[in-house]
Structure formats: structure tokens, C-alpha cells
Coordinates of C-alpha atoms and ligand atoms in Angstrom, one line a residue:
M1 CA 0.0 0.0 0.0
R2 CA 1.3 3.4 -0.9
N3 CA -1.6 5.6 0.0
I4 CA -1.8 9.3 -1.1
T5 CA -4.8 11.2 0.1
V6 CA -5.6 13.7 -2.7
G7 CA -7.7 16.8 -2.4
A8 CA -9.1 17.9 -5.8
A9 CA -9.7 21.6 -5.2
Q10 CA -12.2 23.0 -7.7
L11 CA -12.4 26.8 -8.1
G12 CA -15.6 28.5 -9.0
P13 CA -15.5 31.4 -11.4
I14 CA -12.8 34.1 -11.2
Q15 CA -14.2 37.4 -12.6
K16 CA -11.9 39.6 -14.7
A17 CA -11.9 42.2 -12.0
E18 CA -11.0 39.8 -9.2
G19 CA -7.4 40.3 -7.8
R20 CA -4.9 37.5 -7.3
Q21 CA -4.9 38.1 -3.5
N22 CA -8.6 37.3 -3.3
V23 CA -8.2 34.1 -5.4
V24 CA -5.2 33.0 -3.3
A25 CA -7.4 33.4 -0.1
R26 CA -10.0 31.2 -1.7
M27 CA -7.3 28.6 -2.6
I28 CA -6.1 28.7 1.0
T29 CA -9.6 28.0 2.3
L30 CA -9.8 25.0 0.0
L31 CA -6.3 23.9 1.1
D32 CA -7.3 24.1 4.8
E33 CA -10.4 22.0 4.1
A34 CA -8.5 19.4 2.2
A35 CA -5.8 19.3 4.9
S36 CA -8.4 18.9 7.6
K37 CA -9.6 15.8 5.7
G38 CA -6.0 14.3 5.6
A39 CA -4.9 15.5 2.2
D40 CA -1.2 14.9 1.3
L41 CA -1.6 16.6 -2.0
V42 CA -4.0 19.3 -3.1
V43 CA -4.6 19.8 -6.9
F44 CA -5.8 23.2 -8.2
P45 CA -7.1 24.1 -11.7
E46 CA -5.4 25.4 -14.8
L47 CA -4.8 29.2 -14.8
A48 CA -5.9 29.1 -11.1
L49 CA -4.8 32.7 -10.3
T50 CA -6.9 34.6 -12.8
T51 CA -9.9 34.6 -14.9
F52 CA -9.6 32.5 -18.2
F53 CA -8.2 35.6 -20.0
P54 CA -7.7 33.8 -23.4
R55 CA -11.4 34.5 -24.0
W56 CA -10.5 38.2 -24.4
Y57 CA -9.0 39.6 -27.6
M58 CA -6.1 41.9 -26.5
T59 CA -3.5 43.8 -28.5
D60 CA -1.9 45.9 -25.7
S61 CA 1.3 44.1 -24.5
A62 CA 1.1 45.7 -21.0
E63 CA -2.5 44.4 -20.7
I64 CA -1.5 41.0 -21.9
D65 CA 1.5 40.9 -19.5
S66 CA -0.7 41.8 -16.6
W67 CA -2.2 38.2 -16.7
F68 CA 1.2 36.6 -16.4
E69 CA 3.4 35.7 -13.4
K70 CA 7.0 36.9 -13.9
E71 CA 8.4 34.8 -11.1
M72 CA 7.2 31.8 -9.0
P73 CA 6.7 32.0 -6.1
N74 CA 5.9 35.7 -5.9
A75 CA 4.3 38.0 -3.4
A76 CA 0.7 37.2 -4.4
V77 CA 1.1 33.4 -4.1
Q78 CA 3.6 33.2 -1.2
P79 CA 0.7 32.9 1.3
L80 CA -0.4 29.7 -0.5
F81 CA 3.1 28.3 -0.4
D82 CA 3.3 29.1 3.3
A83 CA -0.1 27.5 4.1
A84 CA 0.9 24.3 2.2
R85 CA 4.1 24.2 4.1
K86 CA 2.2 24.7 7.4
H87 CA -0.1 21.8 6.6
G88 CA 2.7 19.6 5.2
C89 CA 0.8 19.3 2.0
A90 CA 2.1 19.1 -1.6
I91 CA 0.2 21.3 -4.1
T92 CA -0.1 21.7 -7.8
F93 CA -1.7 24.7 -9.6
G94 CA -1.7 26.3 -13.0
F95 CA -0.7 29.8 -13.9
A96 CA 0.3 32.0 -16.9
E97 CA 4.1 32.1 -17.0
K98 CA 6.3 34.8 -18.5
T99 CA 9.9 33.7 -18.4
P100 CA 12.8 36.1 -17.7
D101 CA 13.8 35.8 -21.4
G102 CA 10.3 36.8 -22.6
H103 CA 8.5 33.5 -23.4
Y104 CA 4.9 32.9 -22.5
F105 CA 3.5 29.6 -21.4
N106 CA 0.4 28.1 -19.8
T107 CA 2.2 26.4 -16.9
S108 CA 1.6 24.2 -14.0
I109 CA 3.9 23.4 -11.1
F110 CA 4.1 20.7 -8.4
V111 CA 5.3 22.0 -5.0
D112 CA 6.4 19.2 -2.6
K113 CA 5.7 19.0 1.1
E114 CA 8.9 20.8 1.8
G115 CA 7.8 23.7 -0.4
N116 CA 10.2 23.0 -3.2
I117 CA 9.1 23.0 -6.9
A118 CA 9.5 19.3 -7.7
G119 CA 7.9 19.4 -11.1
K120 CA 7.0 21.9 -13.8
Y121 CA 5.0 21.5 -17.0
R122 CA 4.1 23.8 -19.9
K123 CA 1.0 23.1 -21.8
V124 CA 1.8 21.4 -25.1
H125 CA -1.6 21.2 -26.9
L126 CA -3.0 24.7 -27.3
P127 CA -6.6 24.7 -28.6
G128 CA -8.4 27.5 -30.3
H129 CA -6.9 30.2 -32.6
S130 CA -4.6 33.2 -32.5
E131 CA -6.7 35.9 -34.4
W132 CA -10.2 37.2 -33.9
D133 CA -12.7 34.8 -35.4
D134 CA -16.2 36.1 -36.3
N135 CA -17.5 32.6 -36.6
R136 CA -17.2 32.0 -32.9
A137 CA -19.8 32.8 -30.2
F138 CA -16.8 33.7 -28.1
Q139 CA -13.0 33.7 -28.6
H140 CA -10.5 31.0 -27.4
L141 CA -7.1 32.7 -27.9
E142 CA -4.6 30.4 -26.2
K143 CA -2.6 30.2 -29.5
R144 CA -2.4 34.0 -29.3
Y145 CA -1.0 34.3 -25.8
F146 CA 0.9 31.1 -25.2
E147 CA 3.7 29.3 -26.9
P148 CA 3.5 25.5 -27.0
G149 CA 5.2 23.9 -24.0
D150 CA 9.0 23.2 -24.4
L151 CA 9.4 20.7 -21.5
G152 CA 7.8 17.7 -23.0
F153 CA 5.8 15.5 -20.6
P154 CA 8.2 15.0 -17.6
V155 CA 7.5 12.8 -14.6
Y156 CA 9.2 13.2 -11.2
R157 CA 9.6 11.2 -8.0
T158 CA 7.9 12.7 -5.0
L159 CA 5.5 11.6 -2.2
G160 CA 6.9 8.0 -2.6
G161 CA 5.6 7.7 -6.2
I162 CA 6.0 8.8 -9.8
F163 CA 3.9 11.9 -10.7
G164 CA 3.2 13.8 -13.9
M165 CA 1.1 16.8 -15.0
C166 CA -0.7 17.9 -18.1
I167 CA -3.2 20.8 -18.7
C168 CA -6.7 20.8 -20.0
N169 CA -6.7 20.2 -23.8
D170 CA -3.7 17.9 -23.3
R171 CA -6.1 15.3 -21.9
R172 CA -7.8 14.9 -25.3
W173 CA -4.6 13.6 -26.9
P174 CA -3.6 10.0 -26.1
E175 CA 0.1 10.9 -26.7
T176 CA 0.0 13.0 -23.5
F177 CA -0.7 10.0 -21.2
R178 CA 1.3 7.5 -23.2
V179 CA 4.5 9.5 -23.0
M180 CA 4.1 9.7 -19.2
G181 CA 3.0 6.0 -19.2
L182 CA 6.3 5.1 -20.9
Q183 CA 8.0 6.7 -17.8
N184 CA 5.9 4.6 -15.5
V185 CA 3.8 7.4 -14.2
E186 CA 1.5 6.5 -11.3
M187 CA -0.6 9.7 -10.9
V188 CA -1.3 12.4 -13.5
T189 CA -2.7 15.7 -12.1
L190 CA -4.3 18.3 -14.4
G191 CA -6.4 21.4 -14.2
F192 CA -8.9 22.5 -16.9
N193 CA -11.0 25.5 -17.9
T194 CA -13.5 24.1 -20.4
P195 CA -16.1 26.4 -21.9
S196 CA -19.4 24.6 -21.6
V197 CA -21.0 26.0 -24.8
N198 CA -18.9 25.4 -27.9
S199 CA -17.3 28.5 -29.3
E200 CA -18.4 27.6 -32.8
K201 CA -22.0 28.5 -33.5
G202 CA -24.4 25.6 -33.1
G203 CA -21.9 24.0 -30.8
E204 CA -22.3 20.9 -28.5
G205 CA -24.0 21.1 -25.2
I206 CA -22.5 20.5 -21.8
E207 CA -23.5 16.9 -21.5
Q208 CA -21.5 16.1 -24.6
R209 CA -18.6 18.2 -23.3
L210 CA -18.7 16.2 -20.0
F211 CA -18.9 12.9 -21.8
H212 CA -15.8 13.7 -23.9
H213 CA -14.0 15.0 -20.7
R214 CA -14.7 11.7 -18.8
L215 CA -14.0 9.5 -21.8
S216 CA -10.5 11.1 -22.3
L217 CA -9.5 10.9 -18.7
Q218 CA -10.8 7.3 -18.2
A219 CA -9.0 6.2 -21.3
G220 CA -5.8 7.9 -20.3
A221 CA -5.9 6.3 -16.9
Y222 CA -6.8 2.8 -18.0
Q223 CA -4.5 2.6 -21.0
N224 CA -1.5 3.6 -18.9
A225 CA -2.5 2.1 -15.6
T226 CA -2.3 5.4 -13.7
W227 CA -4.4 7.5 -11.4
V228 CA -5.7 10.7 -12.9
V229 CA -6.9 13.7 -10.9
A230 CA -8.6 16.4 -13.0
V231 CA -9.7 19.7 -11.4
A232 CA -12.0 22.4 -12.9
K233 CA -12.2 26.1 -12.7
A234 CA -16.0 26.3 -13.3
G235 CA -19.0 28.6 -13.4
S236 CA -19.7 31.9 -15.1
E237 CA -16.8 34.3 -15.5
D238 CA -18.1 37.6 -16.9
D239 CA -21.1 35.7 -18.4
H240 CA -18.8 33.1 -20.0
H241 CA -19.6 29.7 -18.7
L242 CA -17.0 27.0 -17.8
M243 CA -18.2 23.4 -17.0
G244 CA -17.4 21.5 -13.8
G245 CA -16.5 17.9 -13.8
T246 CA -13.7 17.7 -11.2
L247 CA -13.0 14.0 -10.8
I248 CA -10.5 11.3 -9.9
V249 CA -10.0 8.2 -12.0
D250 CA -8.4 5.0 -10.7
P251 CA -5.8 2.9 -12.7
N252 CA -8.6 0.7 -14.0
G253 CA -10.4 3.6 -15.6
H254 CA -13.2 3.9 -13.0
I255 CA -14.3 7.3 -11.8
V256 CA -14.0 7.0 -8.0
G257 CA -15.3 10.4 -7.2
E258 CA -16.8 13.5 -9.0
L259 CA -17.5 16.8 -7.5
P260 CA -21.0 18.2 -8.3
G261 CA -21.6 21.9 -9.0
E262 CA -19.6 24.7 -10.2
D263 CA -18.4 26.5 -7.0
D264 CA -15.3 26.3 -4.9
G265 CA -15.2 22.8 -3.4
V266 CA -12.9 19.9 -2.5
L267 CA -13.2 16.2 -3.5
V268 CA -11.0 14.0 -1.3
H269 CA -10.0 10.5 -2.1
T270 CA -7.2 8.1 -0.8
C271 CA -5.4 6.7 -3.8
D272 CA -3.2 3.6 -3.4
L273 CA -0.4 4.0 -5.9
D274 CA 0.2 0.2 -5.8
E275 CA -3.1 -0.2 -7.6
T276 CA -1.1 0.8 -10.7
K277 CA 1.0 -2.4 -10.6
F278 CA -1.5 -4.9 -11.9
G279 CA -2.2 -3.1 -15.2
K280 CA 1.5 -2.2 -15.7
S281 CA 2.5 -5.9 -15.3
T282 CA -0.3 -7.5 -17.3
I283 CA -2.4 -5.9 -20.1
F284 CA -0.3 -2.8 -20.3
D285 CA 3.1 -4.3 -19.7
F286 CA 4.5 -2.1 -22.5
A287 CA 7.8 -3.9 -22.8
R288 CA 6.1 -7.2 -23.5
H289 CA 3.3 -6.1 -25.8
R290 CA 4.1 -2.9 -27.7
R291 CA 5.4 -3.1 -31.3
I292 CA 7.1 0.2 -31.9
E293 CA 8.3 -0.8 -35.4
H294 CA 4.7 -0.2 -36.5
Y295 CA 4.1 3.1 -34.7
G296 CA 6.3 5.4 -36.8
L297 CA 3.6 7.6 -38.2
I298 CA 2.7 8.8 -34.7
T299 CA 5.9 11.0 -34.6
E300 CA 6.7 11.2 -38.3
R301 CA 3.3 12.8 -39.4
T302 CA 1.6 15.8 -37.8
G303 CA -1.6 16.0 -39.9
A304 CA -3.6 13.1 -41.4
E305 CA -2.7 12.2 -45.0
E306 CA -5.0 10.1 -47.1
P307 CA -3.7 7.1 -49.1
A308 CA -2.8 7.8 -52.7
E309 CA -5.3 5.6 -54.5
Ligands
ING6 N1 -10.1 24.3 -23.0 C1 -10.9 23.4 -23.7 C2 -10.5 21.9 -23.5 O1 -9.7 21.4 -24.2 C3 -11.9 22.8 -25.8 C4 -10.9 23.7 -25.2 C5 -13.2 22.8 -25.3 C6 -11.5 21.9 -26.8 C7 -14.1 21.9 -25.9 C8 -12.4 21.0 -27.4 C9 -13.7 21.0 -27.0 O2 -11.1 21.4 -22.6 C10 -8.8 24.4 -22.7 N2 -8.4 25.4 -21.9 O3 -8.0 23.7 -23.3

């Protein structure tokens, strides 16, 4: 048994006018609640410190920069780091990162129980578009404000196990989980901000969005024999709705808990990392079953190409 008690700390909406200090106070409240329920690790959403600003079309560089963290930790989030240290909890959370040499990423960090940054990930799969699109009910401009991540899909040893991170749209791409699966990951944590009404006119409804969300996470967990913890920022941000669906999936692909609603809230579950062993040593014993001599197209070809005849 290698038990990790996880607190999936969902955030309700963050309005455009809400300051980081207020958000951090909300995060500390959730951290306190999770810690009181025995959490060793508390997982927060993607872009947890601000509203989902990629919905806004901006041209002014100072305005764009105002959404990014220039250093981590910084004064605004230090209270969160201090609270985690006080509780002896590890935490993960997402934020917009501006690097000292001027690069912009949608980033997530894993802070261990000693308050050290044990892992860092930069979102690889950026959905949406980079210029204004009249055909959309609302804009989704991650390609405008972020560069694709340059760290790959790293895993790291902490809390007695092997952990990895991804962010939101990454969960829809099987390569995300497989690259971490090939490093024997035992728990993948991720945050997401998912608009619940498709940005293209006549888009899909929230039930279809939630179905695809669960499908992607359950497949990733099962096919790589890993735990998956997915945490939403949800609710209506300046009249733009984000779906909930904070949940935890076990290494057999079963959803062991899902948080209802779209407000601040914590889902706590004790996850035995040893439950990953059976899948990794039988059906998904990659060394015994995979045939990489047939998988070339996966890394040789970006877009689909039809056969000649
Ligand atoms: N959001 C969405 C996500 O991948 C999206 C974008 C929504 C893609 C619905 C496809 C369908 O969950 C982010 N932030 O990636």
C-alpha cells in the first residue's frame, strides 16, 4: 500500500476584476479544508490565479502581460506556499508564466511537502486560434497568448511515487498520457478551464462536453495504468460559462469520485499508488506487448494524410 490522500480543489468562477490576492485566499480556504480531511496533495485548476483571460482579444502588451506571473513563487502566491508548508501538503496549480527571457506559457507546477518546486509543466496542446474569429460565439485565444510547451511531458519522483502533469486540452490527446506512461507514471494531475458552450455557432451542449471529458480521462488512466486527478475552474466568468467535472479516475479507468456543482469545493480520495502495478504488469506491460516498429507515423506525421489511390 502506498496511499496518497488527494484533495481535488475546484475553483468556482474568477471574474476579470478579481485580484490574485482574493483568489489565493479562496485557494487557502480549500487547502485548509482538504488538509483537515487528511490530504497529502492538493490539486488546483489550470490558470488558477486569474480569470480565463484567453477568452478576451487583447492587443496591448502591457494588458496581456498583466495576466502573467514573472516569477514563481511571488508575493501574491507566497501565502499559498506558506499555508501548504504549514499543513505539510504538496500542491499543484496552473498559472500563466512569463519567463525572464520573454517567453509565454500556460504552466503548472508541483510543489512538494517541503515547499520545493518538484515538477514543472508547460501546456503542449493549445486549442483554439490566434486571431479574432467572427464565426465563434466567443473567442479562445490560447494560441495568441501562449507558446507550445517546451518541457515535454516530464515525470518526477515525489510523495513516494512517480507523478506527472498535463493541462486541460492535453487530456484529449492520447500521446499525453502515453509519454508519461512510458515513464511509469502512477498519478497524473491536471487542471482545466473548459467552456461549456462550444465557441463555434451551433456547438455541442454541456452533456456532450462532460462525456468527452470523462472519456478522455478514463481512457488515459486505463491505457497507462495510472491514477488521474482532474480539477476544474468552473462557473460563469463575466457571463462566459465553464463546466465543472472535477473528478478522480483509478488505474482501471473507473471514476472513483466526481464533485458536483460549479463552485469552490474539495473532493478528497485516498489513492493507493500500488493499484497501478497490476495493469502495468499484465495488459499494459508495455515492454512485453508494444510493437514500436509499426508506430512510426505517430511521430513522423503531424496532420492526417489520405492514401494515394
Ligand atoms: N479548454 C478546452 C479543453 O480542451 C476545448 C478547449 C473545449 C476543446 C471543448 C475542445 C472542446 O477542454 C482548454 N483550456 O484547453
